[in-house]
Tab-separated table of N, CA and C in Angstrom:
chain	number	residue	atom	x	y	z
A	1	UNK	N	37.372	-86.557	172.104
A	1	UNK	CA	36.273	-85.597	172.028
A	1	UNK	C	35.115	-86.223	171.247
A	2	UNK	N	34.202	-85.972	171.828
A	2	UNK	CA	32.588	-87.088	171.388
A	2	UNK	C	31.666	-85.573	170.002
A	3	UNK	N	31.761	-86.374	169.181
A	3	UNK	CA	30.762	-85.577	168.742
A	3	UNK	C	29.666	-85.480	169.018
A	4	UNK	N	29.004	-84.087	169.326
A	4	UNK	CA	27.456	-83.418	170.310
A	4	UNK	C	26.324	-83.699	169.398
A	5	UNK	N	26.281	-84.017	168.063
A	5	UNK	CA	24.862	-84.048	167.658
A	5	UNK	C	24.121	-85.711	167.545
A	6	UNK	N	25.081	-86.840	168.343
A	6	UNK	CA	24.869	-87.717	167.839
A	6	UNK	C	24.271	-88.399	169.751
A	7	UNK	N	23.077	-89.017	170.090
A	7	UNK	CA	23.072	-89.167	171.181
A	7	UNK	C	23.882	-91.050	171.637
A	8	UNK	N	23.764	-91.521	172.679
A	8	UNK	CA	24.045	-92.557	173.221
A	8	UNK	C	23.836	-94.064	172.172
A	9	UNK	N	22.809	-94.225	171.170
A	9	UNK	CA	22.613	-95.017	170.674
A	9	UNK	C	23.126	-94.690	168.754
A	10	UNK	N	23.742	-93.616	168.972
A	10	UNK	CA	24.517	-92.804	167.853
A	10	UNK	C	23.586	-92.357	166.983
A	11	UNK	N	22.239	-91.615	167.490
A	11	UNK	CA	21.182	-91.335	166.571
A	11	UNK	C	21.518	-89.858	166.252
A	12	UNK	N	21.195	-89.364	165.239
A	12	UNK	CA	21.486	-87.709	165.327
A	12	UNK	C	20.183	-86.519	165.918
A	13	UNK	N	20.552	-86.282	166.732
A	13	UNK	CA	19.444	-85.331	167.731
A	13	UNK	C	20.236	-83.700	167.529
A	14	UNK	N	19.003	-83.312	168.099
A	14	UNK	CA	19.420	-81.568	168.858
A	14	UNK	C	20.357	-81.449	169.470
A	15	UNK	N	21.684	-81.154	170.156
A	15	UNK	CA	21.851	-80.404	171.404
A	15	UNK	C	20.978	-80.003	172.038
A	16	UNK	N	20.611	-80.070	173.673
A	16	UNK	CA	19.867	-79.006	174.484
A	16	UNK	C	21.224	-78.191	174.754
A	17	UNK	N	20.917	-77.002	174.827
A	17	UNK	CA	21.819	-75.884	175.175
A	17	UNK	C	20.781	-75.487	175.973
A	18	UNK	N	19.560	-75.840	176.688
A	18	UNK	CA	18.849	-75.257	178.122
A	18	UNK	C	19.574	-74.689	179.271
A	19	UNK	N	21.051	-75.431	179.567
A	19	UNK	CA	21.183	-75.776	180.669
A	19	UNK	C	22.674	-74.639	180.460
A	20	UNK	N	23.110	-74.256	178.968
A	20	UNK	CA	24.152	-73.061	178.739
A	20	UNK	C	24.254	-72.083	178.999
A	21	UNK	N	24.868	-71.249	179.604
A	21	UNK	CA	24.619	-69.755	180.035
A	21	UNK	C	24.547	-68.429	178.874
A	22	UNK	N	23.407	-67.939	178.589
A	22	UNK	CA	23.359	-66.892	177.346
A	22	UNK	C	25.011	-66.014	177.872
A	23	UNK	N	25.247	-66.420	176.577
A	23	UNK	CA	26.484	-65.171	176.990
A	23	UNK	C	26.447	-64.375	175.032
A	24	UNK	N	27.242	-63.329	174.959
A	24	UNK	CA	27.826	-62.468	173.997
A	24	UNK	C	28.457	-63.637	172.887
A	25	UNK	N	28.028	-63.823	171.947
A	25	UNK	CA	29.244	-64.599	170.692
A	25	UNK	C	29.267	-63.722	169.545
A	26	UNK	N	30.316	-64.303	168.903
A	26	UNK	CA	30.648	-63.888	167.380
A	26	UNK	C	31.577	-65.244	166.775
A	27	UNK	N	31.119	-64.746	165.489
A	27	UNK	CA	31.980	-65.914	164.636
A	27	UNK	C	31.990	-65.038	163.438
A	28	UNK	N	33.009	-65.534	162.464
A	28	UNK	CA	33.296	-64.558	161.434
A	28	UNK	C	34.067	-65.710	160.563
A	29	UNK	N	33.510	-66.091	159.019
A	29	UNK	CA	34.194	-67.059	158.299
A	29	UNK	C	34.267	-66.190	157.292
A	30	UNK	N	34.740	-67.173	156.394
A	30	UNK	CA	35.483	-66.432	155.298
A	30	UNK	C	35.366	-67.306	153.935
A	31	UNK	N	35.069	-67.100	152.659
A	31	UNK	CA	35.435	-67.946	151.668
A	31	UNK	C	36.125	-67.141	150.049
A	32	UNK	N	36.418	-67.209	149.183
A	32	UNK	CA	36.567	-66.886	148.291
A	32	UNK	C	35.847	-67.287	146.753
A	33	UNK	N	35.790	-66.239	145.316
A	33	UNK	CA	35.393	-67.007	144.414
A	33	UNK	C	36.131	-66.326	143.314
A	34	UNK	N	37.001	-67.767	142.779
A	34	UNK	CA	38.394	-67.021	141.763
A	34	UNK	C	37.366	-66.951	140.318
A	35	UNK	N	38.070	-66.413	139.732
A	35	UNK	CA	37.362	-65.681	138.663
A	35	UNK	C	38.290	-65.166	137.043
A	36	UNK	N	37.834	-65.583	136.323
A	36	UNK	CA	38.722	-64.931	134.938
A	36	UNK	C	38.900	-63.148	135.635
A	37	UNK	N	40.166	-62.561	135.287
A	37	UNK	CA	40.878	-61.407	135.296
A	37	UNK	C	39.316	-60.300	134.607
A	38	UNK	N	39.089	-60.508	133.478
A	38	UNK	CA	38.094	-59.979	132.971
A	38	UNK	C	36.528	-59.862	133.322
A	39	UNK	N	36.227	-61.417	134.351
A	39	UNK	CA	35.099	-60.966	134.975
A	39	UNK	C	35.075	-60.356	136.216
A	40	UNK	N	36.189	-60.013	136.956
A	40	UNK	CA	36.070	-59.083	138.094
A	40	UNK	C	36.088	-58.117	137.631
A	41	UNK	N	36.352	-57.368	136.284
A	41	UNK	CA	37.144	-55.754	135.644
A	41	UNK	C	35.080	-55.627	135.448
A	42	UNK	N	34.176	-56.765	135.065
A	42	UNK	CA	33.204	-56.583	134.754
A	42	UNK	C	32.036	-56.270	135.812
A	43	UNK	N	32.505	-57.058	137.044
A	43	UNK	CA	31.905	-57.205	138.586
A	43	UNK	C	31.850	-55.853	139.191
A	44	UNK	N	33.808	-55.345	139.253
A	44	UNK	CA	34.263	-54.343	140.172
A	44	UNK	C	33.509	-53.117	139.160
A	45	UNK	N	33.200	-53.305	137.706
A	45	UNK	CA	33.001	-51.852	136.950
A	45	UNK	C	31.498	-51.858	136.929
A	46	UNK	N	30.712	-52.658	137.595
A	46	UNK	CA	29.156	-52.398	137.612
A	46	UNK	C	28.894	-52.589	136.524
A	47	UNK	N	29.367	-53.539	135.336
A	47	UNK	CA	28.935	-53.832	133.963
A	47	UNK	C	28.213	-55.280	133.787
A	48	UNK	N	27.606	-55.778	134.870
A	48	UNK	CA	27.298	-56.945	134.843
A	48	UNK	C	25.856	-57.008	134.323
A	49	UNK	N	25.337	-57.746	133.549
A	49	UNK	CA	23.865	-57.488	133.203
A	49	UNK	C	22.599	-57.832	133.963
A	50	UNK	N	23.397	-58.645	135.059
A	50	UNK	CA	22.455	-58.705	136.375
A	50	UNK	C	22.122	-58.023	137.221
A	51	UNK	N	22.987	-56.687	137.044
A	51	UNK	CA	23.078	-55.412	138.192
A	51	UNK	C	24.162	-55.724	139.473
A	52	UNK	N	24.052	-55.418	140.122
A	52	UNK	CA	24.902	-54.662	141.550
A	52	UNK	C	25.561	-56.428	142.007
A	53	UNK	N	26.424	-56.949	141.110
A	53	UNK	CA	26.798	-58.418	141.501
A	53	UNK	C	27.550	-58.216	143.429
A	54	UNK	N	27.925	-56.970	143.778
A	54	UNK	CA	28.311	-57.045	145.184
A	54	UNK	C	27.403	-56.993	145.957
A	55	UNK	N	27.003	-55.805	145.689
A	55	UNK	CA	25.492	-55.763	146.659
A	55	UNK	C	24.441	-56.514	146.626
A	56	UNK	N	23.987	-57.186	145.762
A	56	UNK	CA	23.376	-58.473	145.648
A	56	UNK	C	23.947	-59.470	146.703
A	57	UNK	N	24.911	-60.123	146.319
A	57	UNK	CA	25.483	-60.687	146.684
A	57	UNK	C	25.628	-60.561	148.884
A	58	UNK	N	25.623	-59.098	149.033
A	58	UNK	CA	26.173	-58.927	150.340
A	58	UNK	C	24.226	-59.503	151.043
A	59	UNK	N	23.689	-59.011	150.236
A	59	UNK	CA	22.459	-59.105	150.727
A	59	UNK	C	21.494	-60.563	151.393
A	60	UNK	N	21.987	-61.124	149.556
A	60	UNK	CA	21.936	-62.560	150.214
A	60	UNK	C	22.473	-63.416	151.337
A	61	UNK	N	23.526	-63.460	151.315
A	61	UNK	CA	24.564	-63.468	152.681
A	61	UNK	C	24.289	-63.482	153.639
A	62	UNK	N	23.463	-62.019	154.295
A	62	UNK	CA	22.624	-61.555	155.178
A	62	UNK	C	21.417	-62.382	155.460
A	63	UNK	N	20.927	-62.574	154.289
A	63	UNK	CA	19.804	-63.161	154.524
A	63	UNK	C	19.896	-64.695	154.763
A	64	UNK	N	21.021	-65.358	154.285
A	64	UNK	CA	21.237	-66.626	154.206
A	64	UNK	C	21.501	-66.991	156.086
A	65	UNK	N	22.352	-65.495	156.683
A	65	UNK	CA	22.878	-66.080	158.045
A	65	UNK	C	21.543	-66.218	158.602
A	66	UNK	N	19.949	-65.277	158.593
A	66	UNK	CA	19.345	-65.642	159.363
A	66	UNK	C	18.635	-66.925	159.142
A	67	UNK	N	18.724	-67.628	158.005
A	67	UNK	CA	17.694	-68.605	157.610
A	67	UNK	C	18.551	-69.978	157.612
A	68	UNK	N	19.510	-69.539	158.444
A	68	UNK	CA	20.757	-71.153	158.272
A	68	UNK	C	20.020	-72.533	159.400
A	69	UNK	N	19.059	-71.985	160.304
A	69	UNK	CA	18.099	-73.179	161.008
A	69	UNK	C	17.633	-74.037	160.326
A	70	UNK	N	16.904	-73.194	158.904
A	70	UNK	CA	16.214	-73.898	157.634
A	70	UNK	C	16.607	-74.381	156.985
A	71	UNK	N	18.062	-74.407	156.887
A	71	UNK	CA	19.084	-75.230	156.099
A	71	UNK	C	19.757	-76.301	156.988
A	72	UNK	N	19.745	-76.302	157.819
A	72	UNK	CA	20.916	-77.478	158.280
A	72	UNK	C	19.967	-78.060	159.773
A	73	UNK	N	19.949	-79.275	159.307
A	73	UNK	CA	18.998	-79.598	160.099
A	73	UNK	C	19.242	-79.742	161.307
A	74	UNK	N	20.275	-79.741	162.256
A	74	UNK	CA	20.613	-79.634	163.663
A	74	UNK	C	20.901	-78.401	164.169
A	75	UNK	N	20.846	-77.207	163.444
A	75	UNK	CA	21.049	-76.228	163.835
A	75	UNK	C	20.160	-75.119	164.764
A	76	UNK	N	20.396	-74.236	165.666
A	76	UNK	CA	19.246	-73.769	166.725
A	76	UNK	C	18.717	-72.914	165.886
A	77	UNK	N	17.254	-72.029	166.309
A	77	UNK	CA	17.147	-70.859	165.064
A	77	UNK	C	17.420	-69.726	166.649
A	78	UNK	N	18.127	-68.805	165.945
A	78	UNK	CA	18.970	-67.980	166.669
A	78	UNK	C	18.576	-66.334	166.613
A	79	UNK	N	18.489	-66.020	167.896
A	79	UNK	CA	18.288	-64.093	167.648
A	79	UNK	C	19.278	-63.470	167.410
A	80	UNK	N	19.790	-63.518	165.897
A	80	UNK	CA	20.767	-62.794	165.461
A	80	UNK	C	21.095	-61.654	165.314
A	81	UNK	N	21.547	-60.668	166.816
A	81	UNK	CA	21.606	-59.502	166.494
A	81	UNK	C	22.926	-58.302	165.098
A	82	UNK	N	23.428	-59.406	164.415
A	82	UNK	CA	24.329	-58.664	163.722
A	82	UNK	C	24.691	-60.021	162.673
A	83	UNK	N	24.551	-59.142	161.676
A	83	UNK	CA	25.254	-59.805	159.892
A	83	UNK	C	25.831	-58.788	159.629
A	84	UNK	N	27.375	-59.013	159.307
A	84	UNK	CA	27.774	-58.077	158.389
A	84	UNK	C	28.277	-59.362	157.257
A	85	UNK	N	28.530	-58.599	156.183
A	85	UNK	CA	29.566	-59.353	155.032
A	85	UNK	C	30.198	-58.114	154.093
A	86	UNK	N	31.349	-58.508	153.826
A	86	UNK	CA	32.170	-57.663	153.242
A	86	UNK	C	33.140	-58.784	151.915
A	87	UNK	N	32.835	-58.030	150.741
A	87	UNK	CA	33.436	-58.487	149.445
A	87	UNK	C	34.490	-58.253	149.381
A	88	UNK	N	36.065	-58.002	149.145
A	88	UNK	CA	36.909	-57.437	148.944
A	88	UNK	C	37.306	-57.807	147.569
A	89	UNK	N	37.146	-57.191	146.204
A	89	UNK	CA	38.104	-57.567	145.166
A	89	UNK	C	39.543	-57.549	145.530
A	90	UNK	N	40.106	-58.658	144.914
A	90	UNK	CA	41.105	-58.865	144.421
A	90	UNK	C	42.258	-59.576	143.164
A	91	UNK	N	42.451	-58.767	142.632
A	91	UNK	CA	43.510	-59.061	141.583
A	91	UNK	C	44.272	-60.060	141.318
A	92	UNK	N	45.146	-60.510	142.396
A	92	UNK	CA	45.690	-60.998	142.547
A	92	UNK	C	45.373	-62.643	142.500
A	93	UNK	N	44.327	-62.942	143.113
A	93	UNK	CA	43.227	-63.815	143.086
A	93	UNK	C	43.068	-64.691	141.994
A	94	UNK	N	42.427	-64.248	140.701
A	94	UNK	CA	41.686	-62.688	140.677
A	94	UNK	C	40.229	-63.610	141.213
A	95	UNK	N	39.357	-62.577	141.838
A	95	UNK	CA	38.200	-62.784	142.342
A	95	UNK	C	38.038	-62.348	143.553
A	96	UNK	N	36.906	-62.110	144.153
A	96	UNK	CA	36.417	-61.826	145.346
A	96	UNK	C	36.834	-62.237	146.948
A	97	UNK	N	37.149	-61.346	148.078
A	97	UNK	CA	37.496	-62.538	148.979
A	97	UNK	C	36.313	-61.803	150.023
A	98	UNK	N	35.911	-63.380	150.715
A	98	UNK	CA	34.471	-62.916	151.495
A	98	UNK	C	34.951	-62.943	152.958
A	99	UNK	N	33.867	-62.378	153.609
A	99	UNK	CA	34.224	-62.534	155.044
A	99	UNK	C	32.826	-61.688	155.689
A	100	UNK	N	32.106	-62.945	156.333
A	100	UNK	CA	31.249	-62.898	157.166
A	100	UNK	C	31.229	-62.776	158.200
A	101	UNK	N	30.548	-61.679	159.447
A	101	UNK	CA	30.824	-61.903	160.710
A	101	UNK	C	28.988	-61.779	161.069
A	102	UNK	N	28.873	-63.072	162.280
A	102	UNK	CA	27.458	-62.600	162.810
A	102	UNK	C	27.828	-62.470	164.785
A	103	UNK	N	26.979	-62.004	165.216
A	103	UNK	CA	26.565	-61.734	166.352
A	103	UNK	C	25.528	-62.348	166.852
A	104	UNK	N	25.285	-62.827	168.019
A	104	UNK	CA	24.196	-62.849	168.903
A	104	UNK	C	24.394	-63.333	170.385
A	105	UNK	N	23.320	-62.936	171.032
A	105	UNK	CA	23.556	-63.196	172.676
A	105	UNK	C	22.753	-64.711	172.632
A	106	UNK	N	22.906	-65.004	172.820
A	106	UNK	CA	22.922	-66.616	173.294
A	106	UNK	C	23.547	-67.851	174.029
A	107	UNK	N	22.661	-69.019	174.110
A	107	UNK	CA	23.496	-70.094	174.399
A	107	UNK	C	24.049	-70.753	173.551
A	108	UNK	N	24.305	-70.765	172.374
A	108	UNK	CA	25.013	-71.199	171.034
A	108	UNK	C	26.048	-70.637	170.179
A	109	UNK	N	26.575	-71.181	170.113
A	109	UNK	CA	27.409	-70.064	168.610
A	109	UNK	C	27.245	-69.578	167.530
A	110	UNK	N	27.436	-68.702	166.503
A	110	UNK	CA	26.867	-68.540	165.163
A	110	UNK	C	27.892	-69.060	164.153
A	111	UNK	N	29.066	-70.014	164.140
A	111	UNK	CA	29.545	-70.213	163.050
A	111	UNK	C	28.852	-71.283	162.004
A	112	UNK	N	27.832	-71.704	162.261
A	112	UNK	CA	27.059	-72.070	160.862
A	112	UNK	C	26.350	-71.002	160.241
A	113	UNK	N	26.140	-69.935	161.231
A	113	UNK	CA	25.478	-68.670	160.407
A	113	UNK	C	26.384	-67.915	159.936
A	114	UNK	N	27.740	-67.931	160.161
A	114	UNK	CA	29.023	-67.165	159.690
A	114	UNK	C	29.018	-68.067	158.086
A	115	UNK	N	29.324	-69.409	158.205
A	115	UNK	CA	29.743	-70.089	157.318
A	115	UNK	C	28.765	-70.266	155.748
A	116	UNK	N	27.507	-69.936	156.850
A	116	UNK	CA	26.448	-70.082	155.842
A	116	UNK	C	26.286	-68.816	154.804
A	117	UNK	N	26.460	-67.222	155.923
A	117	UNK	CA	26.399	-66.638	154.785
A	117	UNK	C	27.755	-66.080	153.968
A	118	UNK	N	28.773	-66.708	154.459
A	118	UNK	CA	30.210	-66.217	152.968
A	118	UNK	C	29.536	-67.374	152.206
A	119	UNK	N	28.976	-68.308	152.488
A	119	UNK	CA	28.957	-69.771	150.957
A	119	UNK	C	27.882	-69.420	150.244
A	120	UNK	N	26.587	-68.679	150.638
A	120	UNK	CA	25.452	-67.955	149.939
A	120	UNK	C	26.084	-67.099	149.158
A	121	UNK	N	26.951	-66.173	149.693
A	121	UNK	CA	27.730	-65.069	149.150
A	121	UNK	C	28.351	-64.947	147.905
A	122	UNK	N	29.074	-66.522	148.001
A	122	UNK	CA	29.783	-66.911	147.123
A	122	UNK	C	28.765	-67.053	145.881
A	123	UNK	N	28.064	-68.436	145.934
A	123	UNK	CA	27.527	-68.781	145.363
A	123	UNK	C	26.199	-67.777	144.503
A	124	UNK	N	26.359	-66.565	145.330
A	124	UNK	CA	25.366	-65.501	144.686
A	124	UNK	C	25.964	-64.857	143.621
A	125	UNK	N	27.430	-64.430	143.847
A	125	UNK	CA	28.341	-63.836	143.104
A	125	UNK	C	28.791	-64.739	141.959
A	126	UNK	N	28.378	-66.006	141.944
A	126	UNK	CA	28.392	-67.211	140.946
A	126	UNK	C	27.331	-66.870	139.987
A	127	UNK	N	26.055	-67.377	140.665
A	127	UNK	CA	24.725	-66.678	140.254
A	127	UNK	C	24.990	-65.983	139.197
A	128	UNK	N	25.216	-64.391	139.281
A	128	UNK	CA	25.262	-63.413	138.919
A	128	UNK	C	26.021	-63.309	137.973
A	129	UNK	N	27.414	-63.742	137.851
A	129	UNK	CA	28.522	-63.742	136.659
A	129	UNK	C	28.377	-65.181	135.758
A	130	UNK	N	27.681	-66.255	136.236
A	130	UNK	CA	28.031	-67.413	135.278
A	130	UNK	C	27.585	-67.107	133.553
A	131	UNK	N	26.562	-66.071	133.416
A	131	UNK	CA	26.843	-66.279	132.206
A	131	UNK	C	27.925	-65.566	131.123
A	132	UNK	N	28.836	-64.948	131.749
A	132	UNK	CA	30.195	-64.829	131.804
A	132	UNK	C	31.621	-65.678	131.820
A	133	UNK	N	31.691	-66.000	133.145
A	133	UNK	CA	32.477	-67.361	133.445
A	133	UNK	C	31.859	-68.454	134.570
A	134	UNK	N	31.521	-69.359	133.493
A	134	UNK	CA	31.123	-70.520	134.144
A	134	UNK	C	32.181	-71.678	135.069
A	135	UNK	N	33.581	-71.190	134.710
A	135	UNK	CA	34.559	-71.885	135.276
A	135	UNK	C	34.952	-71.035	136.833
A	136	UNK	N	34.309	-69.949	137.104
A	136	UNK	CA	34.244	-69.426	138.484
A	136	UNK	C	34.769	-70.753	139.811
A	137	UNK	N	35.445	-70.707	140.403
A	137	UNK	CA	35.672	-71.820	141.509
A	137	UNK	C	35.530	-70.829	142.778
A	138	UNK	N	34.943	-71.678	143.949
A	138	UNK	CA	34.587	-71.299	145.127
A	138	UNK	C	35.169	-72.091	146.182
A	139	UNK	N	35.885	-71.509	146.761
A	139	UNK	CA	36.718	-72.408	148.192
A	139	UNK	C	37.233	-71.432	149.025
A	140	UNK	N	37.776	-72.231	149.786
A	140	UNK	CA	38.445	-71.572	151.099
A	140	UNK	C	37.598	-71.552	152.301
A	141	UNK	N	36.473	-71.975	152.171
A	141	UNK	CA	35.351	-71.597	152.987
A	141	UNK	C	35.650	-72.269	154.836
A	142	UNK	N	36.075	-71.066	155.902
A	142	UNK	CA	36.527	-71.866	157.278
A	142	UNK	C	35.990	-70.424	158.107
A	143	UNK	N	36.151	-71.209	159.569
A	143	UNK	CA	35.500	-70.251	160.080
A	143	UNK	C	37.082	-69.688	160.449
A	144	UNK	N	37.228	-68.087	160.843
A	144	UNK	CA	38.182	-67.526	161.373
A	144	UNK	C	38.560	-67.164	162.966
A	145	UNK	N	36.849	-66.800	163.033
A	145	UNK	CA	37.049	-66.518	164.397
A	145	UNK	C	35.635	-66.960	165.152
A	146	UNK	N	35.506	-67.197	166.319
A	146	UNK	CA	34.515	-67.977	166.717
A	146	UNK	C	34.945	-67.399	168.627
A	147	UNK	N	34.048	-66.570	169.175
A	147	UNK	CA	34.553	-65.980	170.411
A	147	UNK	C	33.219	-66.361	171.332
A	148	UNK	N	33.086	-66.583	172.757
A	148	UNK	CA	31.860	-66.248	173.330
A	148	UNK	C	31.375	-67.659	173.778
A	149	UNK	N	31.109	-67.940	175.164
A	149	UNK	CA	30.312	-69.654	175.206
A	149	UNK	C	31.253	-70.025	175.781
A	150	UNK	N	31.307	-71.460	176.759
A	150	UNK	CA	31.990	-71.890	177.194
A	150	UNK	C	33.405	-72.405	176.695
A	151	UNK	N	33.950	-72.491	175.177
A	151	UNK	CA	34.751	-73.113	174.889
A	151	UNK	C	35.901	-71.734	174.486
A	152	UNK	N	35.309	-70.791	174.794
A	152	UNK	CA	35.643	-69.421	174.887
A	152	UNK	C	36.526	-69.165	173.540
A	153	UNK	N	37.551	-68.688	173.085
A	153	UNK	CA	37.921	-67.598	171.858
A	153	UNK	C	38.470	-68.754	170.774
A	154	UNK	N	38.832	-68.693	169.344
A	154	UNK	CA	39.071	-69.470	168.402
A	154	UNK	C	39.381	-68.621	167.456
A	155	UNK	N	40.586	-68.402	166.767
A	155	UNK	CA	41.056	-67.383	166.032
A	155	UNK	C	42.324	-68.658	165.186
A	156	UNK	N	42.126	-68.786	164.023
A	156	UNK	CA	42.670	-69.288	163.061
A	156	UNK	C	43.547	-68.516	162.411
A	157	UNK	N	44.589	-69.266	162.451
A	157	UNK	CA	46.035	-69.180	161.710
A	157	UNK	C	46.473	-68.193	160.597
């Protein structure tokens, strides 16, 4: 399997996707950000001195999936009809677990816009608590599901 962003003389170009049929996609990634026991009790209780560390956080996310063209330089800029992101505390963790899903009708996929906004997400919810815990770690970051386009459905383990 040839990697697509690199052309014949191994330069890194665009994809044309001209010639792809707009169809329905989704992609939906996921990342996490572990956290001292005490700064989620501070996150989940709205005691943070930055304000609303989730909703912040979900916002950026959002905003990160539409602006992921501007970040990564081979990427298409895309009519993204749908961002969601969803935080889930957890305990167990302890820290946050993310999960991004975007939408759009196109000839492309959105898992750099999936991927892009759980790692904004993350990194917002970093933002927001470091002067708390600066030892916060962020990983896990993969796409889950990726449906739509010729290479048709992708659902991880």
């Amino acid at each position: 399997m040839a990697l697509t962003h690199f052309d014949a003389e191994g330069d890194a170009h665009m994809v044309d996707v001209s010639d792809k049929a707009v169809t329905s996609r989704v992609a939906r990634a996921e990342s996490y950000i572990k956290m001292a026991p005490e700064t989620l009790e501070i996150i989940t209780e709205g005691r943070a001195k930055k304000g609303d560390v989730l909703g912040v956080a979900r916002l950026a996310g959002i905003m990160a999936a539409k602006r992921t063209a501007d970040l990564i330089p081979l990427c298409h800029p895309l009519p993204i009809t749908k961002v969601s992101v969803d935080l889930t505390p957890d305990a167990t963790l302890p820290g946050i677990r993310i999960s991004a899903t975007v939408k759009t009708t196109g000839q492309t996929g959105v898992e750099m816009e999936a991927l892009t906004a759980a790692s904004v997400t993350a990194l917002t919810v970093y933002d927001m608590a470091k002067a708390v815990d600066k030892a916060m770690e962020i990983g896990g970051t993969r796409v889950t599901l990726k449906d739509g386009g010729k290479s048709g459905r992708y659902e991880a383990t």
